[in-house]
XYZ file of C-alpha atoms in Angstrom:
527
model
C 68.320 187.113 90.804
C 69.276 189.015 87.980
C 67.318 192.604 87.644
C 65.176 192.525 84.237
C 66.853 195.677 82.810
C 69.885 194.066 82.886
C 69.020 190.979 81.760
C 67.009 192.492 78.685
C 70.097 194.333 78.183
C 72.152 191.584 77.911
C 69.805 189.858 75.975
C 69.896 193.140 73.238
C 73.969 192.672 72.681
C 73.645 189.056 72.168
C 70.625 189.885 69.841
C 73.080 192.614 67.972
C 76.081 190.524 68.207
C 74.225 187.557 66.742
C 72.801 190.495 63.557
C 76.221 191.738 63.037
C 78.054 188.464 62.837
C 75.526 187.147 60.281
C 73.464 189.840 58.580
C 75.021 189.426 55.336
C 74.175 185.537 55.286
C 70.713 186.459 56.450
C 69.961 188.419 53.513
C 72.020 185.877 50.966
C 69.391 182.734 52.557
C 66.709 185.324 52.162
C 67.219 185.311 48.351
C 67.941 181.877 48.191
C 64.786 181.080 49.244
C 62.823 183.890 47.312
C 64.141 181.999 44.152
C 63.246 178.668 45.580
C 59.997 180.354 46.051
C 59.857 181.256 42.247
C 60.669 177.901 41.120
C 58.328 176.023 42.890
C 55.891 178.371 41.394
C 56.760 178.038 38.379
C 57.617 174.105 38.326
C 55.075 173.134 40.806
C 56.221 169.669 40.466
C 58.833 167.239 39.469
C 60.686 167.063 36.414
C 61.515 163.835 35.008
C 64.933 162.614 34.046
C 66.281 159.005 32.616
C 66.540 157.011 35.951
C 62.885 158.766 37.504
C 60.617 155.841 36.624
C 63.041 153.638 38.026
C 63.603 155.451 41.559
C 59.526 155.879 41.929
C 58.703 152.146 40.646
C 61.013 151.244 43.318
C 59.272 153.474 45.772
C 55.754 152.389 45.194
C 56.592 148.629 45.686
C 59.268 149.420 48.203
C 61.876 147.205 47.072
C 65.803 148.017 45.756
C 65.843 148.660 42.134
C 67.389 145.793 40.066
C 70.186 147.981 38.931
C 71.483 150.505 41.518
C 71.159 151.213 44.912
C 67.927 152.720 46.377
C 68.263 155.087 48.860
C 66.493 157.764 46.684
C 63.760 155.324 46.778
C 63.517 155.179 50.090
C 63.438 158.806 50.748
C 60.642 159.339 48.362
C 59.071 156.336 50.428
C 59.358 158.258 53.489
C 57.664 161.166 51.352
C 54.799 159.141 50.517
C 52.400 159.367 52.961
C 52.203 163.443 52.353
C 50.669 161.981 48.848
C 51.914 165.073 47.079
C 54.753 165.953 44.886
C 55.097 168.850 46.052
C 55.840 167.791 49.008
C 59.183 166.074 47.675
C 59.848 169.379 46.030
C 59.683 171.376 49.389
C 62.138 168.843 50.407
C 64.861 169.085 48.066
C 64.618 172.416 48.176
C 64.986 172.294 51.684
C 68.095 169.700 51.423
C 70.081 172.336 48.789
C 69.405 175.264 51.441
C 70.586 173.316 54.026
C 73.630 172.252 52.306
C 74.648 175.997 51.352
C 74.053 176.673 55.353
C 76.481 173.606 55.964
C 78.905 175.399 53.850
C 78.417 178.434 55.465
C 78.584 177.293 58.964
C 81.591 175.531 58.347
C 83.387 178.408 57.161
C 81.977 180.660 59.293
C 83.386 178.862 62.450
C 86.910 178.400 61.405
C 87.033 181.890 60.238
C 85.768 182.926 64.066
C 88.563 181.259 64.945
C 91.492 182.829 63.501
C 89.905 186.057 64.403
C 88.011 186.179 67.273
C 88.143 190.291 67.811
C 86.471 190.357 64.471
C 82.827 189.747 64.744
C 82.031 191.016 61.336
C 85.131 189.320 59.467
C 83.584 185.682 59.454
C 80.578 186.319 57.948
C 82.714 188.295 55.355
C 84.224 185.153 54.226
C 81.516 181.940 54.404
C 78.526 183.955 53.164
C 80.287 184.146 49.676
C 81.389 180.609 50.094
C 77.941 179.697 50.168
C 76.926 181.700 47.273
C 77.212 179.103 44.756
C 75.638 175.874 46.529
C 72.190 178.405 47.568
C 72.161 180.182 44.069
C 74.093 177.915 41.374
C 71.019 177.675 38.338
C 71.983 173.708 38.062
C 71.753 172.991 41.857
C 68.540 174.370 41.787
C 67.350 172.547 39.034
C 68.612 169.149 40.338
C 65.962 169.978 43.413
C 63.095 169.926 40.779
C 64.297 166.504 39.538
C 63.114 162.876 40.324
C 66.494 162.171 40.527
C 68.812 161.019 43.449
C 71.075 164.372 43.327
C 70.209 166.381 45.615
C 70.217 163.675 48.436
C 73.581 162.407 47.288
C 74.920 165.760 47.917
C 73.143 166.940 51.076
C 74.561 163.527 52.781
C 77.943 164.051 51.458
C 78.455 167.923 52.294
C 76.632 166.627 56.222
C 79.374 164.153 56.563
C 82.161 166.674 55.727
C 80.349 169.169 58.157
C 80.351 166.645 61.032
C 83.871 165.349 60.182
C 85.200 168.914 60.404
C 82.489 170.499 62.710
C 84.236 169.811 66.457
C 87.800 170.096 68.080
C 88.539 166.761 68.677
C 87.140 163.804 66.835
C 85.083 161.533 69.200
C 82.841 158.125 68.619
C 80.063 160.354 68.307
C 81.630 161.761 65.212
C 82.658 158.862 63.726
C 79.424 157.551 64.237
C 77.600 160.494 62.697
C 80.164 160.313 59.026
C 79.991 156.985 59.049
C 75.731 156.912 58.326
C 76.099 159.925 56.441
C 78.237 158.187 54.241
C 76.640 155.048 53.930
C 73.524 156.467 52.972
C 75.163 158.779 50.294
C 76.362 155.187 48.712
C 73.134 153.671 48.785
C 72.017 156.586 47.226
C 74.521 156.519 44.465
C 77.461 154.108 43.673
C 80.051 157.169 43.845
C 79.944 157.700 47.602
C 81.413 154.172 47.854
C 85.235 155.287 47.875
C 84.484 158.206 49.775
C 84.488 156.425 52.842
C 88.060 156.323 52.515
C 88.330 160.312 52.582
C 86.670 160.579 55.580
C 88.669 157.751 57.707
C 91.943 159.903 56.497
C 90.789 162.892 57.418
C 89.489 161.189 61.457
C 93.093 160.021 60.976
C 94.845 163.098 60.362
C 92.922 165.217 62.766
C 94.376 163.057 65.375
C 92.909 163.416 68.631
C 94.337 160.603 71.229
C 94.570 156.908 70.933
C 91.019 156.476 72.788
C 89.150 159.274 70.302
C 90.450 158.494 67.629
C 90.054 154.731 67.600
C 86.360 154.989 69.344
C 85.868 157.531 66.350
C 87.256 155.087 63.695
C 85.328 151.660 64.900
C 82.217 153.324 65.543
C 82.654 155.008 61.503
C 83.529 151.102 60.706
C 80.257 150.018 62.273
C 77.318 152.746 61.372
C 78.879 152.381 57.945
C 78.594 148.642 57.569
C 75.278 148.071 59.348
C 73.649 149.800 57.255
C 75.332 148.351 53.995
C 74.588 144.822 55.422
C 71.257 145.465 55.946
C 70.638 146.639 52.244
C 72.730 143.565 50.699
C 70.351 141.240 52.771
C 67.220 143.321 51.943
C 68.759 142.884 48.044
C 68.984 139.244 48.805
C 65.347 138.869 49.683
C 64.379 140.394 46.798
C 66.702 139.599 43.572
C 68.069 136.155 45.566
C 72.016 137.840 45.217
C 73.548 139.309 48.559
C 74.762 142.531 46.743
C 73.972 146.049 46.351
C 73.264 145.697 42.542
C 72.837 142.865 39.627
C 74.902 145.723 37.337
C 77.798 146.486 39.346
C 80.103 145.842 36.281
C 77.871 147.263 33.539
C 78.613 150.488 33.996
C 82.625 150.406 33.762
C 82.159 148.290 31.045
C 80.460 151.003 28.857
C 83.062 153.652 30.256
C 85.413 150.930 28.358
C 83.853 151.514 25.066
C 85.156 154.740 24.960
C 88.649 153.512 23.943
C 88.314 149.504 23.241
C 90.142 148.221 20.690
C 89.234 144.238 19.896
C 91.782 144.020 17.235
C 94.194 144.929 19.762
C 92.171 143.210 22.962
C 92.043 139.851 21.008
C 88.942 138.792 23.325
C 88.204 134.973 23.585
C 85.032 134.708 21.333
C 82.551 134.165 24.481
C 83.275 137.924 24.921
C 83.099 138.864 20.887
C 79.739 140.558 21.220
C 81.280 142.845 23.490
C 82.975 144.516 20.989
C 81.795 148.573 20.585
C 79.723 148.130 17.305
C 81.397 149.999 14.231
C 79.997 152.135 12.257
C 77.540 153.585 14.839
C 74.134 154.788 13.436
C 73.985 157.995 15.655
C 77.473 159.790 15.890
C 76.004 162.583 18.526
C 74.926 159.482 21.353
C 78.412 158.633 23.279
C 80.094 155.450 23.318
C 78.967 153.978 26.806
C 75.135 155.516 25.881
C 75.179 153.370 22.894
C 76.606 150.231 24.884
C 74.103 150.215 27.305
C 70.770 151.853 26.009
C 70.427 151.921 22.136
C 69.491 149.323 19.890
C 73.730 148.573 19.078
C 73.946 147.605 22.805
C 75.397 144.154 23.005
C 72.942 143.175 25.796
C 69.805 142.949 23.451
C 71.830 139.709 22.482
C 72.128 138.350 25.925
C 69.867 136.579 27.717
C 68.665 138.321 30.391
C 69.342 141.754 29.237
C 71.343 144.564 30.752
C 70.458 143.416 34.134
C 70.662 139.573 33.916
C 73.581 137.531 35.290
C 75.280 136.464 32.314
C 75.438 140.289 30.830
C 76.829 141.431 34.128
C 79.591 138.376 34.090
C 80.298 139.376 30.476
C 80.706 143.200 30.865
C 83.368 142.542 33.963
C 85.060 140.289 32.392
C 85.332 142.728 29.133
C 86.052 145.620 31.256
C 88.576 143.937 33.197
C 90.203 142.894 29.601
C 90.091 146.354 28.120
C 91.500 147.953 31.031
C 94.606 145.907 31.403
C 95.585 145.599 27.384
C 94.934 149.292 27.156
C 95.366 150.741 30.247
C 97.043 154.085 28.812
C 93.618 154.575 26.502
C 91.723 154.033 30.011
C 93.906 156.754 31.538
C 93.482 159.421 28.319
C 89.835 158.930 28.761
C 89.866 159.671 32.412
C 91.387 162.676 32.006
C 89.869 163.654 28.768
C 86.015 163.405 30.873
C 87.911 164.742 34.044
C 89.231 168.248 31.837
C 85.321 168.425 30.234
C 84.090 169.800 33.520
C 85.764 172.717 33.347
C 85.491 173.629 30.212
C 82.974 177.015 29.109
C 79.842 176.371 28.197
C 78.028 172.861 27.818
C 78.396 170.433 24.805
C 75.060 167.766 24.150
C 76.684 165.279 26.030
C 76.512 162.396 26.187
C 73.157 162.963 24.004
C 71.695 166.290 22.878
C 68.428 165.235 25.033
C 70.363 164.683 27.943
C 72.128 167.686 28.341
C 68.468 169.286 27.217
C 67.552 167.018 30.343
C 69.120 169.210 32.615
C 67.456 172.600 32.067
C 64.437 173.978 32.946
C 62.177 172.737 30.577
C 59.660 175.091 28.076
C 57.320 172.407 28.452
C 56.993 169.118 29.603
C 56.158 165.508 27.354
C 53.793 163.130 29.170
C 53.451 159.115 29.097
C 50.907 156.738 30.227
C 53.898 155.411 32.524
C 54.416 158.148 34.014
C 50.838 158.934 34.606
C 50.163 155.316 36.278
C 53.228 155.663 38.545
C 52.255 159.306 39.711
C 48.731 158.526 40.674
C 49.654 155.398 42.574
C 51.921 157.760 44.736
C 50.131 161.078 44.781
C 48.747 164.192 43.974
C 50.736 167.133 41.679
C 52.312 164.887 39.729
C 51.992 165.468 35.690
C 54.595 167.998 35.314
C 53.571 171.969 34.892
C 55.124 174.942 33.873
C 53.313 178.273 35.063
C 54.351 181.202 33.181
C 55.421 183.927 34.089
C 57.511 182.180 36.576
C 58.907 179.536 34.683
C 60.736 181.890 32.070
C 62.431 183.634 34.453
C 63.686 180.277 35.873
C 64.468 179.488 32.350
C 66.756 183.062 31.863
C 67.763 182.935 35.196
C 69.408 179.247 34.403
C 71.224 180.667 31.479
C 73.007 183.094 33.495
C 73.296 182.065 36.996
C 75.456 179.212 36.816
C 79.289 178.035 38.027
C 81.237 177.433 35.008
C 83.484 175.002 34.792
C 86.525 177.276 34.524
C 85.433 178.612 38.389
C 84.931 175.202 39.672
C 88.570 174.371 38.004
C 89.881 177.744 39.910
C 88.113 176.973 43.353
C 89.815 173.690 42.859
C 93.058 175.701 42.175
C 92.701 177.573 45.476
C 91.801 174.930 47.412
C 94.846 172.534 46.498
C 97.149 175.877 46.935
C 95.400 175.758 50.535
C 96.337 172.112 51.157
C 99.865 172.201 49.440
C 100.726 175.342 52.169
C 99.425 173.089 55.020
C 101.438 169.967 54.284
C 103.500 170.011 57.910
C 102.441 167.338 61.034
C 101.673 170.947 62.794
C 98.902 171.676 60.933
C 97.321 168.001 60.342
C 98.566 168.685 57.008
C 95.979 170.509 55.886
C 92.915 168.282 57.130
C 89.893 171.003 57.523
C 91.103 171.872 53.673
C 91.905 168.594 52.195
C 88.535 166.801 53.012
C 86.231 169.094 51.186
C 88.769 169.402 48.479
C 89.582 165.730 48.135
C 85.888 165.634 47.935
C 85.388 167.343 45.064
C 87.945 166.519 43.265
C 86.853 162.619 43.992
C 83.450 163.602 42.594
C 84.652 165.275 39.287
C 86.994 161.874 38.901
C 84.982 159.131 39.876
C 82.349 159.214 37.235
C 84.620 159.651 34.685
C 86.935 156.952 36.108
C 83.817 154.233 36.417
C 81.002 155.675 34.276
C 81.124 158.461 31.828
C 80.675 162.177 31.808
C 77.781 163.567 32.293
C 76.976 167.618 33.700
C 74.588 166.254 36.207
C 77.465 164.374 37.873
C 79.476 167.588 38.186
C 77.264 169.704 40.614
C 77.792 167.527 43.335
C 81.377 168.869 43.245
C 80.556 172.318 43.481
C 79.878 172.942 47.493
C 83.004 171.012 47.863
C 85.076 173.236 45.999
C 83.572 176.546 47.600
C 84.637 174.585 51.232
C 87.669 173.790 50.072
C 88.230 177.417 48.571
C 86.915 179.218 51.574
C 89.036 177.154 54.489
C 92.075 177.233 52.073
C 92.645 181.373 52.899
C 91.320 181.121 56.646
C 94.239 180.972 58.285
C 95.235 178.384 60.819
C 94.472 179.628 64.616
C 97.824 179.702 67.282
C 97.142 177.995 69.930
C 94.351 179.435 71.883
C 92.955 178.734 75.654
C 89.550 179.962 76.467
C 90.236 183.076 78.666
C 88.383 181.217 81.620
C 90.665 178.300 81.109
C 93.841 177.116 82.354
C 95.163 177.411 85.979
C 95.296 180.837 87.722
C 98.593 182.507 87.298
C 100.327 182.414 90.722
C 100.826 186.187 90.382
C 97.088 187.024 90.843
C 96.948 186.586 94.262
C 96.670 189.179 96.626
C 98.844 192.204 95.304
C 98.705 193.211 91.820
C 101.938 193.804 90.392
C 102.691 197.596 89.613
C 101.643 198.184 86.431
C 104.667 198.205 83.293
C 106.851 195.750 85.744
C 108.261 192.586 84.309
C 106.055 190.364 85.882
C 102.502 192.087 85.154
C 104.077 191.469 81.122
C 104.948 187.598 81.565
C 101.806 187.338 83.615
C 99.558 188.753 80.969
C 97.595 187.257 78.070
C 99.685 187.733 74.597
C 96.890 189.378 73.289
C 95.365 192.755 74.702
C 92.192 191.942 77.144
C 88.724 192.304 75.666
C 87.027 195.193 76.900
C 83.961 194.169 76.418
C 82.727 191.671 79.411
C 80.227 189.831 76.995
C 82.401 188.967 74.668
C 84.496 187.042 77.268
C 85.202 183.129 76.411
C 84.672 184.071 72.514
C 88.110 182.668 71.955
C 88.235 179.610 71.019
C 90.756 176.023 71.088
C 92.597 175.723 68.570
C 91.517 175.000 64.712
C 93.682 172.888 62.929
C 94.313 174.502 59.851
């Protein structure tokens, strides 16, 4: 039995080993929370954005909205026996602090890694990684929104974490991405191709036959059950096995942007497709005014925006557009995709949109709104307590990640890849998830969609991942010091010391003095 003195000993260095190695995170989570503390006070509740009455209407009567997917919906149905907004704003909160801890805990293990006789080193490197995700102004905001956001991006920076997390992929891991990304889609459309990003990097952080296939078929399944089980939940509901009744709606208005119908030539079924010239509001963008003004073509379809003869229509304009001017298609892409890192914010793609996204110097109020809060709970008309809420307010003007960083973390973290691009080091897996990740997320909306700020902050803990792996360097091959098979010198009789086989016999690296410390060093990290 092990004396007490000893053992509280030992339990003291683990104590001040555990400090040391994460002290300066501690006191980085410790402000992030402080200003979650100060907005909350200050925005005791909700703010409302575009798609809110939507996500709560869907909520209350627990069925998928008509028009995209629902898992926000059913995370504020999970919320709603609490019966309190506030509630739902203690848990966003809680998701963005747990997605800066991902981030850090990520980092913070492959740093370990490369130097394990640096206890303090680690912790060096992920607690600034994590800077941005716990204390970007916009991230915070998004928590205060009844919007999907800050689900979407908890789910997708927990899938990267578990995909990157162990030494060897395994069914368990698979299993694990595979839900995580599933949900993110049902959350929002944009997850949908990142399924594809996570199967690579399973692939490329190749593990054995048996792993890695268990790991791959059990991603296949946990992400299709789940997918199949919200199509025929759809079904029940809207009588179409699908995840939406808009699925082509939304490229379609990204297609306004650029279409042409003197040089499309559409057959005259599609005719009222055509982007309406002159527009009466120069300052709303293209696919805005497609889909939600008065010039939309869909108040001349029966059945609206969400009916089946609008959505038949918009594909097959889209479809049109695309092909006959596929190099417009392309110059808007990258026209949206070079927006996000631009300084500053323009009012796109309204002025009240942009406007949308800051913390607000007082909040409007319907009778809508008002009859879908009190059917779900208390705390729901929107406040703003002063003082609290100004320094939110100043605190959001400052305490941001402009686009030129995120552009430069990207910068870093493709540098990080590009140096890694050898079978030896997985070519660059650990860095090109999180990386391919963000760049996905910056692309995506302005490949399908159309740019909007809100869609860039998902991008952002991505980019610090990306950035922070990119300059931890990849580990040597390792072996526990307990590991391996005893070297057949060890025997009996030591050999004298300075003599040619005590050199071959001993570990590369000097031993640790320091008998606690013993097994810190870990298997390899692919990097």
């Amino acid at each position: 039995m092990i004396p007490h003195p000893l053992l509280y000993r030992s339990i003291g260095r683990a104590a001040g080993r555990f400090a040391t190695a994460h002290l300066l995170f501690a006191a980085v989570l410790a402000g992030a929370i402080a200003l979650r503390a100060v907005a909350a006070r200050g925005y005791p509740s909700l703010l409302w954005g575009g798609d809110s009455p939507g996500y709560l209407d869907a909520a209350l009567k627990f069925r998928p909205h008509i028009g995209r997917p629902s898992g926000y919906s059913v995370f504020l149905a999970a919320l709603r026996p609490f019966q309190d907004f506030s509630a739902v704003v203690l848990a966003q909160a809680a998701l963005g602090l747990a997605a800066g801890i991902l981030v850090y805990g990520v980092v913070w293990r492959a740093a370990r890694r490369a130097w394990p006789r640096r206890l303090w080193l680690p912790g060096l490197v992920a607690a600034p990684a994590a800077v941005p995700v716990l204390y970007d102004a916009n991230l915070i905001q998004a928590e205060h929104m009844l919007l999907a956001d800050s689900l979407f991006t908890f789910l997708l920076v927990a899938a990267v974490a578990v995909v990157l997390w162990p030494d060897r992929v395994s069914w368990w891991t698979g299993a694990l991405a595979g839900t995580l990304i599933a949900f993110a889609a049902l959350t929002r459309l944009a997850g949908l191709p990142l399924l594809a990003l996570v199967v690579l990097a399973l692939l490329l952080r190749w593990s054995g036959w048996r792993r890695t296939v268990a790991a791959l078929a059990a991603t296949a399944v946990t992400f299709t059950v789940p997918f199949v089980a919200y199509m025929n939940w759809f079904q029940d509901h809207w009588g179409t096995f699908a995840l939406t009744k808009a699925d082509n709606v939304w490229l379609y208005g990204r297609t306004t942007a650029f279409a042409d119908c003197a040089k499309l030539n559409p057959p005259p079924e599609l005719i009222v497709m055509c982007p309406r010239q002159p527009v009466a509001d120069p300052r709303i963008a293209p696919a805005f005014r497609a889909l939600w003004t008065q010039e939309s073509p869909f108040v001349y379809i029966p059945g609206g925006i969400y009916g089946d003869e609008g959505n038949e229509k918009a594909g097959e304009f889209a479809d049109l557009a695309i092909r006959k001017q596929f190099g417009d298609y392309l110059g808007v892409i990258l026209r949206d995709t070079l927006r996000s890192f631009e300084t500053g914010r323009e009012p796109y793609p309204t002025p009240w949109t942009e406007e949308n996204l800051r913390f607000p110097g007082g909040e409007a109020w319907t009778d809508e709104q008002e009859l879908l809060t009190a059917a779900y709970g208390e705390n729901g008309r929107a406040r703003v307590v002063e003082p609290q809420a100004a320094w939110m307010r100043a605190y959001q003007d400052r305490w941001y990640t402009p686009g030129p960083v995120v552009g430069g973390l990207l910068v870093v973290g493709l540098a990080g890849v590009l140096i890694r691009l050898r079978p030896r080091s997985r070519f660059g897996a650990p860095v090109l998830l999180p990386w391919s990740m963000a760049a996905a997320l910056v692309v995506i909306p302005a490949a399908t969609a159309d740019f909007d700020y809100r869609y860039l902050s998902p991008a952002i803990p991505f980019a610090c991942l990306a950035a922070a792996l990119a300059i931890v360097p990849g580990t040597r091959d390792r072996r526990r010091v307990t590991d391996g098979p005893a070297a057949p010198a060890a025997s009996a009789t030591p050999a004298p010391a300075g003599s040619t086989a005590a050199a071959s016999a001993a570990d590369p690296a000097p031993p640790d003095p320091r008998p606690e410390e013993a097994g810190v060093r870990e298997a390899p990290v692919h990097g």
